[in-house]
PDB file of C-alpha atoms and ligand atoms in Angstrom:
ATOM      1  CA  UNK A   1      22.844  21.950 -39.163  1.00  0.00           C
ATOM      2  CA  UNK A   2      25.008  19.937 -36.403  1.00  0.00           C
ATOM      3  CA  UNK A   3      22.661  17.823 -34.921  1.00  0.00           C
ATOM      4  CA  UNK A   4      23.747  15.445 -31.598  1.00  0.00           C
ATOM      5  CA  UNK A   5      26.543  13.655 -31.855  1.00  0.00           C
ATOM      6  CA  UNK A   6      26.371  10.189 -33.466  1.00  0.00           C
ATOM      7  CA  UNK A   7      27.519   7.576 -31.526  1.00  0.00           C
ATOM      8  CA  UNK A   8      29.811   3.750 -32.578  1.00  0.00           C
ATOM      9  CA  UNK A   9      29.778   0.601 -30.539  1.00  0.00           C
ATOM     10  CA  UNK A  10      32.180  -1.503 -31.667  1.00  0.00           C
ATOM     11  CA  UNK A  11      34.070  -4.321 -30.443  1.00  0.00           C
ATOM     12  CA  UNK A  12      33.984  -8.780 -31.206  1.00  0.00           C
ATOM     13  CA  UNK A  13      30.922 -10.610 -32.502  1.00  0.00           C
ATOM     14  CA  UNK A  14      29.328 -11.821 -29.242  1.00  0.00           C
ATOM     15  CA  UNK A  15      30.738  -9.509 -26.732  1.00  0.00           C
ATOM     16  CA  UNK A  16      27.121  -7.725 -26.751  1.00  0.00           C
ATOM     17  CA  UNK A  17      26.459  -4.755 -28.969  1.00  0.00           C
ATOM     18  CA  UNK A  18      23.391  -5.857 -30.002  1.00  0.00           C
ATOM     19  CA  UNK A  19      22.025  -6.085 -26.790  1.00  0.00           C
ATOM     20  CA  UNK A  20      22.969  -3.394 -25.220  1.00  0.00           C
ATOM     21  CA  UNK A  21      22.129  -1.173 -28.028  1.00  0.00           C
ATOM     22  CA  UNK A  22      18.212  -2.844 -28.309  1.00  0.00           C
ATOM     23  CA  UNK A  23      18.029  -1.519 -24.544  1.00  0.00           C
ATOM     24  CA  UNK A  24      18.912   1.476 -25.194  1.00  0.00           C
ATOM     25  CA  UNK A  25      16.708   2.418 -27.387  1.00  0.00           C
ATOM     26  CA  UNK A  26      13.625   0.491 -25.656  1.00  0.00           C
ATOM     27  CA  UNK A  27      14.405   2.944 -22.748  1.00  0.00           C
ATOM     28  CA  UNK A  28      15.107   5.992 -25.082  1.00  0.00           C
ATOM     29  CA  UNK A  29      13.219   5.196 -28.205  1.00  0.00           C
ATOM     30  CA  UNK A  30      12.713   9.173 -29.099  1.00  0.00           C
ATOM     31  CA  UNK A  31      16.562   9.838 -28.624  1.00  0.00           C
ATOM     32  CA  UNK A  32      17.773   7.250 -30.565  1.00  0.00           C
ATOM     33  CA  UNK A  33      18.049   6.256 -34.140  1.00  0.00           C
ATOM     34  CA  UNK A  34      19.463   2.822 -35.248  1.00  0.00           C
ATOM     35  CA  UNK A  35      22.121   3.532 -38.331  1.00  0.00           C
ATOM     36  CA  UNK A  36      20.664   0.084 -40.863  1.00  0.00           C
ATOM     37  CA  UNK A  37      24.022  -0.821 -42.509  1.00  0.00           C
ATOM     38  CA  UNK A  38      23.856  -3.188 -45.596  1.00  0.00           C
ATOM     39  CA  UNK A  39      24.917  -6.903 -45.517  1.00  0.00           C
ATOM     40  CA  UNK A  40      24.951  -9.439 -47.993  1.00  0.00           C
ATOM     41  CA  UNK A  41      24.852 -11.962 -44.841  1.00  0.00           C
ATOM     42  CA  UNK A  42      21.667 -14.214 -44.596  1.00  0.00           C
ATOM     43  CA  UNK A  43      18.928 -12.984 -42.219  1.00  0.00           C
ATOM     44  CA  UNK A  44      18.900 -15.116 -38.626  1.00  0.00           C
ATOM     45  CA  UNK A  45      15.628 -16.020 -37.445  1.00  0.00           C
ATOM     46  CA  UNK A  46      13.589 -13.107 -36.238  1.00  0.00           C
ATOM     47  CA  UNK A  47      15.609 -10.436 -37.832  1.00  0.00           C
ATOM     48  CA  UNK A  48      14.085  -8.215 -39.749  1.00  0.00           C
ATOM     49  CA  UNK A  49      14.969  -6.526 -43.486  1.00  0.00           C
ATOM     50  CA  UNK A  50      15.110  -2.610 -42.831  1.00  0.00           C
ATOM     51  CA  UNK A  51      15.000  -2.506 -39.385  1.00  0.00           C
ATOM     52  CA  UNK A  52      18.037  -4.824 -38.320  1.00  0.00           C
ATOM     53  CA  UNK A  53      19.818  -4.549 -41.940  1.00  0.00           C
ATOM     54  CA  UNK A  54      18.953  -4.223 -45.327  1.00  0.00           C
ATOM     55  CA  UNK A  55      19.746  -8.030 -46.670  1.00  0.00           C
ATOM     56  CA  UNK A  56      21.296  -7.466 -50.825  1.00  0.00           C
ATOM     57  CA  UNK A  57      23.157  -9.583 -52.986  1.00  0.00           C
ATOM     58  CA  UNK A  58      26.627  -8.840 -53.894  1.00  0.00           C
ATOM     59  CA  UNK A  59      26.168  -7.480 -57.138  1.00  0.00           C
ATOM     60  CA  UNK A  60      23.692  -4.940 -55.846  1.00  0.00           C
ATOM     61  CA  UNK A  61      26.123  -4.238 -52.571  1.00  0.00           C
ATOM     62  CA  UNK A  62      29.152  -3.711 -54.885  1.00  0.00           C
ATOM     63  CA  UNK A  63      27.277  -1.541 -57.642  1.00  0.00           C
ATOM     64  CA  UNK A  64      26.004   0.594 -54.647  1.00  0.00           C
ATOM     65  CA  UNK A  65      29.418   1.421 -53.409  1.00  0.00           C
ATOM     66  CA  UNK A  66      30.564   2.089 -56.771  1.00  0.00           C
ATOM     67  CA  UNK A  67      27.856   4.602 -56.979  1.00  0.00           C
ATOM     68  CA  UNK A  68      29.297   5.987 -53.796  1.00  0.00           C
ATOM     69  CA  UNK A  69      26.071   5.556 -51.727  1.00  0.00           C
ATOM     70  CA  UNK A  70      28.160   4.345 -48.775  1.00  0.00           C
ATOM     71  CA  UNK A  71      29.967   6.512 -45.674  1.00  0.00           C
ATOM     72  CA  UNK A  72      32.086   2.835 -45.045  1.00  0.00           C
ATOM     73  CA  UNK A  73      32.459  -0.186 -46.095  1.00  0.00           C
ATOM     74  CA  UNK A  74      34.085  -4.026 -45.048  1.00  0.00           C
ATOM     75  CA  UNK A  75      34.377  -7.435 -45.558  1.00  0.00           C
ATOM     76  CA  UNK A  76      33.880  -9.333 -42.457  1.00  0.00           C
ATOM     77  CA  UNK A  77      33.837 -13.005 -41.714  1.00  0.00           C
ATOM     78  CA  UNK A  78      33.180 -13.370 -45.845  1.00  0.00           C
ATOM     79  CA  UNK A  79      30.207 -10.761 -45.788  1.00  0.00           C
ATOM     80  CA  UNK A  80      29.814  -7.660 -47.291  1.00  0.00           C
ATOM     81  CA  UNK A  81      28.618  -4.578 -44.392  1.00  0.00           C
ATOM     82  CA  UNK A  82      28.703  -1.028 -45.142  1.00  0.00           C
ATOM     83  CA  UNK A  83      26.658   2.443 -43.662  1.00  0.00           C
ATOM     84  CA  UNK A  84      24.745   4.062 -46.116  1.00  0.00           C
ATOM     85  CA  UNK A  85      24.913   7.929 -46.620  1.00  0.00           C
ATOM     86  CA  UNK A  86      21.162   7.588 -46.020  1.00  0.00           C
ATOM     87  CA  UNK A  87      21.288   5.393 -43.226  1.00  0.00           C
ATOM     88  CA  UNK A  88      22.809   8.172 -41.362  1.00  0.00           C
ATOM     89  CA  UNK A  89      20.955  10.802 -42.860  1.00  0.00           C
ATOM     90  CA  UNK A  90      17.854   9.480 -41.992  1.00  0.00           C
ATOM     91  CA  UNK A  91      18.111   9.526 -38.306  1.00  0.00           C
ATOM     92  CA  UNK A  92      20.043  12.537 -38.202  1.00  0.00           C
ATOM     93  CA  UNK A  93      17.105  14.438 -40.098  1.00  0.00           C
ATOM     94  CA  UNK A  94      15.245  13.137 -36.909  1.00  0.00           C
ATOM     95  CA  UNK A  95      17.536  15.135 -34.774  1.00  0.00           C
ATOM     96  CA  UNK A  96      18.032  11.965 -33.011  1.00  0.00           C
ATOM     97  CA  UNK A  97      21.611   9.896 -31.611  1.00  0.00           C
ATOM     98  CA  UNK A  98      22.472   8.068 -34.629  1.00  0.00           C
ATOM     99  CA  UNK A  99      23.900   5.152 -33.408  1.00  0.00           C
ATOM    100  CA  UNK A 100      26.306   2.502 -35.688  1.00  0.00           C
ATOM    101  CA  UNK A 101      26.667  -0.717 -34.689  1.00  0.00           C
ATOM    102  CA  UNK A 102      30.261  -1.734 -37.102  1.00  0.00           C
ATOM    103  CA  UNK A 103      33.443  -3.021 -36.824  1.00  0.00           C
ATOM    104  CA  UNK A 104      36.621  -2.189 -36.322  1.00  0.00           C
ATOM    105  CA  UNK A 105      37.495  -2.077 -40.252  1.00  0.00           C
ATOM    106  CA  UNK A 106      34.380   0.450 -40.086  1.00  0.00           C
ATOM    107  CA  UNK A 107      36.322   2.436 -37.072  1.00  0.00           C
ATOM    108  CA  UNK A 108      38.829   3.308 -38.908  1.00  0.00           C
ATOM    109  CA  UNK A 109      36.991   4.548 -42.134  1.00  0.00           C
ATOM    110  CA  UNK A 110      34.935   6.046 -40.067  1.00  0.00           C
ATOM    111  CA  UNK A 111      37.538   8.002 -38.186  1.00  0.00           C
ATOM    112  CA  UNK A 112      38.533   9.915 -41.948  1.00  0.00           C
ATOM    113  CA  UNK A 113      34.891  11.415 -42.284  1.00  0.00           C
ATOM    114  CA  UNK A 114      33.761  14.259 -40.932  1.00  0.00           C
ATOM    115  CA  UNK A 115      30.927  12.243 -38.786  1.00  0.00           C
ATOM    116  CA  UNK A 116      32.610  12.553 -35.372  1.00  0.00           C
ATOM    117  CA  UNK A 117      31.305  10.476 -33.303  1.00  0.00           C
ATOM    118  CA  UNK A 118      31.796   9.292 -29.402  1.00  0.00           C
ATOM    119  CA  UNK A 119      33.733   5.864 -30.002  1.00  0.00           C
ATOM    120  CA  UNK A 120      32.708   3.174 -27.880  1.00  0.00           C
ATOM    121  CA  UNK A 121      34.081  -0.302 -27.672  1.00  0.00           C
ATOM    122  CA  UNK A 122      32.327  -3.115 -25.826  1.00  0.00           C
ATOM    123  CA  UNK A 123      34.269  -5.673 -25.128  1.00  0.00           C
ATOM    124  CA  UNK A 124      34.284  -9.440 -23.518  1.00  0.00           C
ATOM    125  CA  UNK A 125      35.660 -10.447 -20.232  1.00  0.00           C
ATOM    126  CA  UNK A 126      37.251 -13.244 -21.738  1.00  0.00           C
ATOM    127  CA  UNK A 127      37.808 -15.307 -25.045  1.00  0.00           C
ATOM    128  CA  UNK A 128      36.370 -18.485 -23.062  1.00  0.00           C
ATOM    129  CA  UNK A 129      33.306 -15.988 -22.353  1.00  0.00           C
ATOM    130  CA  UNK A 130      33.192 -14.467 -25.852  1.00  0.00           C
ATOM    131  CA  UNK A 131      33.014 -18.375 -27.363  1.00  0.00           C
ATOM    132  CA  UNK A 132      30.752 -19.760 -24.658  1.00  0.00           C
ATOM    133  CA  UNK A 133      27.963 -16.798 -26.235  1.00  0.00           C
ATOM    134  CA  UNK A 134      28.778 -17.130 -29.521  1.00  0.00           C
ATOM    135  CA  UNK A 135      27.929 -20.720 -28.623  1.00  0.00           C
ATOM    136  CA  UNK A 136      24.946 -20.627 -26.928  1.00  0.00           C
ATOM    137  CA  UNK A 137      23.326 -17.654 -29.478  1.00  0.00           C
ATOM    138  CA  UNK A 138      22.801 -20.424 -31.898  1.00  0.00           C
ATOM    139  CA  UNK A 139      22.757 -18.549 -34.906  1.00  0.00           C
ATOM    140  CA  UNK A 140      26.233 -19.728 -36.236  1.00  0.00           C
ATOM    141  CA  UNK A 141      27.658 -22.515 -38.432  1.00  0.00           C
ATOM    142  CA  UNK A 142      31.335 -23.745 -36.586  1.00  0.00           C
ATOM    143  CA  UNK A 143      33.208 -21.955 -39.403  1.00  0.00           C
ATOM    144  CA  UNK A 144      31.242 -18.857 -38.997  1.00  0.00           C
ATOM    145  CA  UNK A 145      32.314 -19.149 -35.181  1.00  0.00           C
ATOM    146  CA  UNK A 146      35.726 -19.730 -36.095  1.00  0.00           C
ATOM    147  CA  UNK A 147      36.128 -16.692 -38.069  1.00  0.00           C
ATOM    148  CA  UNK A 148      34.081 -14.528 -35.476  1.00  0.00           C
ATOM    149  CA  UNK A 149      36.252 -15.697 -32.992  1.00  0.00           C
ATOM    150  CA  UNK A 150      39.702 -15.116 -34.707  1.00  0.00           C
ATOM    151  CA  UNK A 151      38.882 -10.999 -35.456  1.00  0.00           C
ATOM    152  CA  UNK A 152      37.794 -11.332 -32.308  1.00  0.00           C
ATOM    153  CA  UNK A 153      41.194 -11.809 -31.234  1.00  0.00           C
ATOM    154  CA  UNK A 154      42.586  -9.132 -33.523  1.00  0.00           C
ATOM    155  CA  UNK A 155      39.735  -6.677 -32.380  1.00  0.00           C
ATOM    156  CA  UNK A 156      40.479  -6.835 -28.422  1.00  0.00           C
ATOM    157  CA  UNK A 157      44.231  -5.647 -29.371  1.00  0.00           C
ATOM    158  CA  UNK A 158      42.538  -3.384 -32.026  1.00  0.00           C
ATOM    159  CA  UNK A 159      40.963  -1.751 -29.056  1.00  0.00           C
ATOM    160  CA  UNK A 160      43.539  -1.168 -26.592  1.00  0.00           C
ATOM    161  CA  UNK A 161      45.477   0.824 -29.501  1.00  0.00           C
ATOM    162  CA  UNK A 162      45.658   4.939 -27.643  1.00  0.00           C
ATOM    163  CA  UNK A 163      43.043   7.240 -28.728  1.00  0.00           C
ATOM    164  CA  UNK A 164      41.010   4.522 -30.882  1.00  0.00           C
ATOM    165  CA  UNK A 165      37.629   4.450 -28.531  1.00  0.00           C
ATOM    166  CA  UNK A 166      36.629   7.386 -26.026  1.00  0.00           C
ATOM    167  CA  UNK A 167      35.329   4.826 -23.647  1.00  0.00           C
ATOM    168  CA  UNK A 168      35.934   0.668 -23.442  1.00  0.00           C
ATOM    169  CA  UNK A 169      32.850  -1.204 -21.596  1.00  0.00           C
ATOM    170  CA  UNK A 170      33.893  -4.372 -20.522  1.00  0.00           C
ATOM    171  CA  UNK A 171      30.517  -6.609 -20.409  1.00  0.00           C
ATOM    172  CA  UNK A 172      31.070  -8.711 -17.787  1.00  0.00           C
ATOM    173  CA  UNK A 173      27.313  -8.062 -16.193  1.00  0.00           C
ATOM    174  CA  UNK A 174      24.827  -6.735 -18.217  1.00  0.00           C
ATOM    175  CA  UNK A 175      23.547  -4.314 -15.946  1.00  0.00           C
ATOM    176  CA  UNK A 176      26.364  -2.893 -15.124  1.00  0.00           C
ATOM    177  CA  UNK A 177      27.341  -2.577 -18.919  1.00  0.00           C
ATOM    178  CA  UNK A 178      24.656  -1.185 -19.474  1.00  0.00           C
ATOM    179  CA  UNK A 179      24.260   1.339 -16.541  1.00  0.00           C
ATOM    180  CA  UNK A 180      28.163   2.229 -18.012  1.00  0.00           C
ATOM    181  CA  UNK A 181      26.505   2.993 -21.634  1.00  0.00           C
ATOM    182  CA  UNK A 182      24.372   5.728 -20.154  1.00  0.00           C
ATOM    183  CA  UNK A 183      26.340   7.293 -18.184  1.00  0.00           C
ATOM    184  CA  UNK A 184      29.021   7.690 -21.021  1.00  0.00           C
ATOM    185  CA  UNK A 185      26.255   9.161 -23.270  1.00  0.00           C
ATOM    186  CA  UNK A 186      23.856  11.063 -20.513  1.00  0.00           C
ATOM    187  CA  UNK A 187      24.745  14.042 -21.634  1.00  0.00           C
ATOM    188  CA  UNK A 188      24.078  13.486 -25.070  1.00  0.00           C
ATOM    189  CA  UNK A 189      20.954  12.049 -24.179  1.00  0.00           C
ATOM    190  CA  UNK A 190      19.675  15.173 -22.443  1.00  0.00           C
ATOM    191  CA  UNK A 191      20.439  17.799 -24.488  1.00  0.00           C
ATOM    192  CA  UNK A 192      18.317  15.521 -27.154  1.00  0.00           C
ATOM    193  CA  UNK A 193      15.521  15.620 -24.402  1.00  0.00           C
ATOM    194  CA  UNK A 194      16.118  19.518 -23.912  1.00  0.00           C
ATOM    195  CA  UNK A 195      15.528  20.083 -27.642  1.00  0.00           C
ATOM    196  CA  UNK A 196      12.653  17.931 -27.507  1.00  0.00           C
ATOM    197  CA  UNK A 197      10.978  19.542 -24.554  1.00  0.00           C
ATOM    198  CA  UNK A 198      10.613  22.746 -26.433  1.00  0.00           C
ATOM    199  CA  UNK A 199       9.735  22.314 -29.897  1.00  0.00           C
TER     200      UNK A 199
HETATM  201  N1  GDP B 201      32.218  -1.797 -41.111  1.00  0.00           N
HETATM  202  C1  GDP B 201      30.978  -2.181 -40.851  1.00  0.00           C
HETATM  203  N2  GDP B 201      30.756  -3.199 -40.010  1.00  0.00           N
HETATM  204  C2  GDP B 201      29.470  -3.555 -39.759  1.00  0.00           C
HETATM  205  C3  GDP B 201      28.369  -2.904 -40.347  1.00  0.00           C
HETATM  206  N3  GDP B 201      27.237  -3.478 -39.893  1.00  0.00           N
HETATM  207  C4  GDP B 201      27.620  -4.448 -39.033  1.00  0.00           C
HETATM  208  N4  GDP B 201      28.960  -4.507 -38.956  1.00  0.00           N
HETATM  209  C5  GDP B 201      29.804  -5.385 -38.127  1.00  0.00           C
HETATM  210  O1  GDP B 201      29.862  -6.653 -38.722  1.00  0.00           O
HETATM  211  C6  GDP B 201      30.135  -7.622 -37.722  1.00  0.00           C
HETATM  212  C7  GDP B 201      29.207  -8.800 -37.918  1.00  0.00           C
HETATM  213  O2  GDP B 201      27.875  -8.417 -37.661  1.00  0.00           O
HETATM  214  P1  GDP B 201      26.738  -9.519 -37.631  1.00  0.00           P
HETATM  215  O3  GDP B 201      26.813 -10.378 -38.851  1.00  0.00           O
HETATM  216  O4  GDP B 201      25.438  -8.832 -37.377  1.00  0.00           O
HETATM  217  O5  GDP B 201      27.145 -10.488 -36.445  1.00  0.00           O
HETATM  218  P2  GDP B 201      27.286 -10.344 -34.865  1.00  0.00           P
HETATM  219  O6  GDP B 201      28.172  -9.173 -34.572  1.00  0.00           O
HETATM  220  O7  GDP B 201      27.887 -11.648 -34.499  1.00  0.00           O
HETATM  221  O8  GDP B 201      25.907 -10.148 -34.307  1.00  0.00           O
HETATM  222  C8  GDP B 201      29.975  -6.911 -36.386  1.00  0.00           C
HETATM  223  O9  GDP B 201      31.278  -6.618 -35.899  1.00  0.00           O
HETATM  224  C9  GDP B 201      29.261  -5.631 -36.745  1.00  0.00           C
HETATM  225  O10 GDP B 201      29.611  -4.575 -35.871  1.00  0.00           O
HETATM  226  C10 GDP B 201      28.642  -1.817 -41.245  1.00  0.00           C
HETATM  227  O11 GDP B 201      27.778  -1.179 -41.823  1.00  0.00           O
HETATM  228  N5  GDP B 201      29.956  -1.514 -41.458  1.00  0.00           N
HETATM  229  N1  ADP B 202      26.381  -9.490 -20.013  1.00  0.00           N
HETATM  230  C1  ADP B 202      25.948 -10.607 -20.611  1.00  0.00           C
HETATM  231  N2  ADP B 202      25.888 -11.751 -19.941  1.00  0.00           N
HETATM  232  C2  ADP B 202      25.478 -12.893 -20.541  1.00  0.00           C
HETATM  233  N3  ADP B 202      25.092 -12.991 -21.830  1.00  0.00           N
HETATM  234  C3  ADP B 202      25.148 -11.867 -22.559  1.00  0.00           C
HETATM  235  C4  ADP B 202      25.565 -10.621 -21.994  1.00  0.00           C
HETATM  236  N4  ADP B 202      25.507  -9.686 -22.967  1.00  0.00           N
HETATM  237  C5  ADP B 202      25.058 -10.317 -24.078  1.00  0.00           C
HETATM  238  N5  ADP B 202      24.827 -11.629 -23.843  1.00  0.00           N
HETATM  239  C6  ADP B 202      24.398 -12.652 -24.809  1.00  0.00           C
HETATM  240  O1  ADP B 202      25.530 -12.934 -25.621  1.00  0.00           O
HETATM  241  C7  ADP B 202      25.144 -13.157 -26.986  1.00  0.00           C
HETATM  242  C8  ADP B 202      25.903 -12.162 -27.877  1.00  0.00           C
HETATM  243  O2  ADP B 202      25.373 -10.852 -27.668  1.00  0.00           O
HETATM  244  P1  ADP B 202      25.016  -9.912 -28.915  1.00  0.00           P
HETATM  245  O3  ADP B 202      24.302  -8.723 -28.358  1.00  0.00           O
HETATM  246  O4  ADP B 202      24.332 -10.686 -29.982  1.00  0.00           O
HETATM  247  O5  ADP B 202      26.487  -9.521 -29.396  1.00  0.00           O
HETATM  248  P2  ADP B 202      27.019  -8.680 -30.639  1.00  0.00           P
HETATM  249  O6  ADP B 202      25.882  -7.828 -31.126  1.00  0.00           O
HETATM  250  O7  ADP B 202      28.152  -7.878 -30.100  1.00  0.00           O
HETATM  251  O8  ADP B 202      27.461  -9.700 -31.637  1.00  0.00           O
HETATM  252  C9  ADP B 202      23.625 -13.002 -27.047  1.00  0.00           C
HETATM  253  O9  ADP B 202      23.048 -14.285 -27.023  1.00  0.00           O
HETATM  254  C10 ADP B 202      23.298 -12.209 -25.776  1.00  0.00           C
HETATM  255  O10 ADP B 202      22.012 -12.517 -25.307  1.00  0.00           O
END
C-alpha cells in the first residue's frame, strides 16, 4: 500500500529542525507522524523517551543493527542515531506524513532505500547565527558545540551538492521558515486531509 510520501529535514545542529518540525505537527497533528530514531545520547531536560527518541546503551544500539532492525544508521558528534524499520512503519500504518528528523550521513543511506521521500534541508543564515543558538539553547557542553559546529560546516557544503535536497529553507525568520515548510509540503498535506475526510 503506498501511503503519503514521507518527508526528511535535514541540515546543522541548531539551524532549527526541531522547531519547525514541533510546529508542524501542533498545527497538523492528524497529518503528521514523528519518525523516533534511536540514540545512545543522554536525554536534555524535558525530552522525553519514545516520543523525542528512544534513549539505549550502545550494546543494545549495536546488537539492534546487527539484527537489522534499522532503515539507517550514524555516528554523529560521538553518538549513536539510527531510524528503526518500526519507527517508520508505525506512522506509515497511520496513513500519516512520516517525517525524519536525521542527518546528512542519514541522507545518504536514506537515498539507497526504497522510502522516497521529499528531501528538505534547513539551513542557517550564518555560522555566527548557527553558534550564537547553539549557544543560547543551553543544552551543550563546549566540546559538544565544537563538534556540532564543525559538521555543521561540512553539512552547509553537503547541502549545496545538485540533486541532494528538493527544497533548501534558509531560517533566517521563523515565520517565514516556517510559512516556506508548508507550502513545500501543502500538497502532501491535503491529499492526507482528502483521505481523511472520507473514511
Ligand atoms: N542518521 C541519523 N541522524 C539522526 C537520527 N536522529 C537524529 N539524527 C541527527 O543527529 C543530529 C544530532 O541530533 P541531536 O542530538 O538531537 O541534536 P540537535 O540536532 O543539536 O538537536 C541531528 O543532525 C539529527 O538530525 C537518525 O535516526 N539517523
Ligand atoms: N528562526 C529562528 N530565530 C531564532 N531562533 C531560532 C530560530 N529557529 C530556531 N531557533 C532557536 O535555535 C535553537 C536551535 O533550534 P533547534 O530547533 O533546536 O535546532 P535543530 O533541531 O536543528 O538542532 C533553539 O533554541 C531554537 O529555539
Amino acid at each position: 500500500m503506498a501511503g503519503p510520501r514521507p518527508v526528511v529535514l535535514s541540515g546543522p545542529s541548531g539551524a532549527g529542525k526541531s522547531t519547525l518540525l514541533k510546529k508542524l505537527m501542533k498545527e497538523y497533528d492528524s497529518v503528521f507522524g514523528f519518525s523516533v530514531s534511536h540514540t545512545t545520547r543522554n536525554p536534555r531536560p524535558g525530552e522525553e523517551n519514545g516520543k523525542d527518541y528512544h534513549y539505549v546503551t550502545r550494546e543494545v544500539m549495536q546488537a539492534r543493527i546487527d539484527n537489522g532492525e534499522f532503515i539507517e544508521n550514524a555516528v554523529f558528534s560521538g553518538n549513536m542515531y539510527g531510524t528503526s524499520k518500526a519507527a517508520v512503519q508505525d506512522v506509515q500504518a497511520k496513513n500519516l506524513i512520516c517525517i525524519l528528523d536525521i542527518d546528512m550521513q542519514g541522507v545518504r543511506n536514506i537515498k539507497r532505500t526504497d522510502l522516497s521521500p521529499i528531501y528538505i534541508s534547513i539551513q542557517p543564515p550564518s555560522m555566527a547565527v548557527l553558534e550564537k543558538r547553539l549557544r543560547d539553547r543551553k543544552t551543550e557542553s563546549e566540546e559538544s558545540l565544537q563538534k556540532r559546529l564543525h559538521a555543521a560546516k561540512v553539512d552547509m557544503e553537503f547541502s549545496k551538492e545538485p540533486g541532494m535536497f528538493d527544497v533548501i529553507i534558509i531560517n533566517e525568520d521563523l515565520e517565514d521558515a516556517y510559512g516556506k515548510l508548508k507550502e513545500t509540503l501543502i500538497e502532501e498535506i491535503n491529499k492526507v486531509k482528502k483521505v481523511g475526510m472520507s473514511s
